[in-house]
Amino acid sequence: MHNPPRRDTALPPPSPRIAELAGQCLDNIDGLIGEWLEMVRPVRTTYAERVPDAQFRDTAWHAFELLLRTVAQLPVPPHIAGVSQRVGEDRARQGVPLDSLLQAARLDFRVVWAALVRRADPVDMADLVESAYHVWEAVEGHVTGIMTAYQRTVLEMGRRAEDERRMWFTRLLESEGRNPTVVRDAGLALGFAATGRFLCAASSAAADPGLRRAAVTLRAAGAPVQHQMVGGDAVLVVQLGKHTTRACVLDHLGDTPCGVAPQATGLAAVPRTTVLAMATAQVLPPDAAAPRLLEDSWLDVLAHQAGDFARDLALDVLGGLDDPDVTGAEADRLLETVRTHLSGSGSIAETAAALYCHRNTIQHRFARFHELTGRDVRRPADAALVAVALRAR
């Protein structure tokens, strides 16, 4: 059995007469519920279809018994004592608005107070007024219990929903978009259209707060979004739309250092674009302070993805620069010239201007580089190979 909590000693104890009147009201809970239902009808219209009438009356009965027993200072059975928590949990799951729920619960005071007044004799009125706090305290305890349980349940529901979203996104990635059933079900769970257009960004865990802020802002604007950790990387997938363009997403990413993959068409393409975004994030320079597109990072990505072969590639293509007859200064000068040339338009005149050299000097350096490595950066095939080798080095 549950006993009422001790009251604040600064307040006078409730009148025994009021406790007696409350005990008498226990015989007419049906009548109190009828009055309460009339009062609560306008409030209940917002959620009447979500809560069955039988359940509504049953919890009302237990709530009034809880309040009257508390005011009457009578023991409260456990199944009655838990009504506040049950109401909060059930109404949260039923989608009842919290403000409407609390408004209805606070009407209990008017009903209980009116019942006490009707049963009181004229000589009881002074005691009744002095003990009003006791009735209000019982109602507020009930309301607080409802609100606490409601908010806790909403948080738990949110966590479960987010866990489910993460699970479906993981399944989508694991399927590589090849299982139509998984793609369809993942789309339903994530709120993504199977034929939609998507943009994916990825970052290190350290830069995740930037992705999280973008996700919150885009979701608030109505864009379907999924943000979660995949391995050691943070991933953000956004479904593009009329008002959520690629430029809009990049703007929301702001100064977040992250890799951004090309736009994907169809949810089945999202697993691959996620891989590409993560690959781009993994080759960001240490001082990156903004999103970096895959289209600007292919050489770094290819070199990074080559793994152990990257070292072999660099050694094979550029190993001649380590010849004992080549000084460090000459090797550095040749590498600077080649890098400048490959990062420009391919014009020897432009390379010469960038390095403040005569074009013949540039030609001599290219010839020397060719002599040492066997690669002529003026030939497209050799230039491409050297560009990747430079990234690998």
Coordinates of C-alpha atoms in Angstrom, one line a residue, residues 85-94 146-160:
Q85 CA 2.7 7.4 -14.7
R86 CA 0.4 5.2 -16.8
V87 CA -1.6 8.2 -18.1
G88 CA 1.6 10.0 -19.1
E89 CA 3.1 7.0 -20.8
D90 CA 0.0 5.9 -22.6
R91 CA -1.0 9.4 -23.9
A92 CA 2.6 10.0 -25.1
R93 CA 2.4 6.8 -27.2
Q94 CA -1.1 7.8 -28.4
I146 CA 1.8 12.7 -15.8
M147 CA 4.2 15.3 -17.2
T148 CA 7.3 13.5 -16.0
A149 CA 6.2 10.1 -17.4
Y150 CA 5.0 11.8 -20.7
Q151 CA 8.3 13.5 -21.3
R152 CA 10.4 10.4 -20.4
T153 CA 8.3 8.3 -22.8
V154 CA 8.7 10.8 -25.6
L155 CA 12.5 10.8 -25.1
E156 CA 12.5 7.0 -25.1
M157 CA 10.3 6.9 -28.2
G158 CA 12.6 9.3 -29.9
R159 CA 15.6 7.2 -29.1
R160 CA 13.9 4.0 -30.3

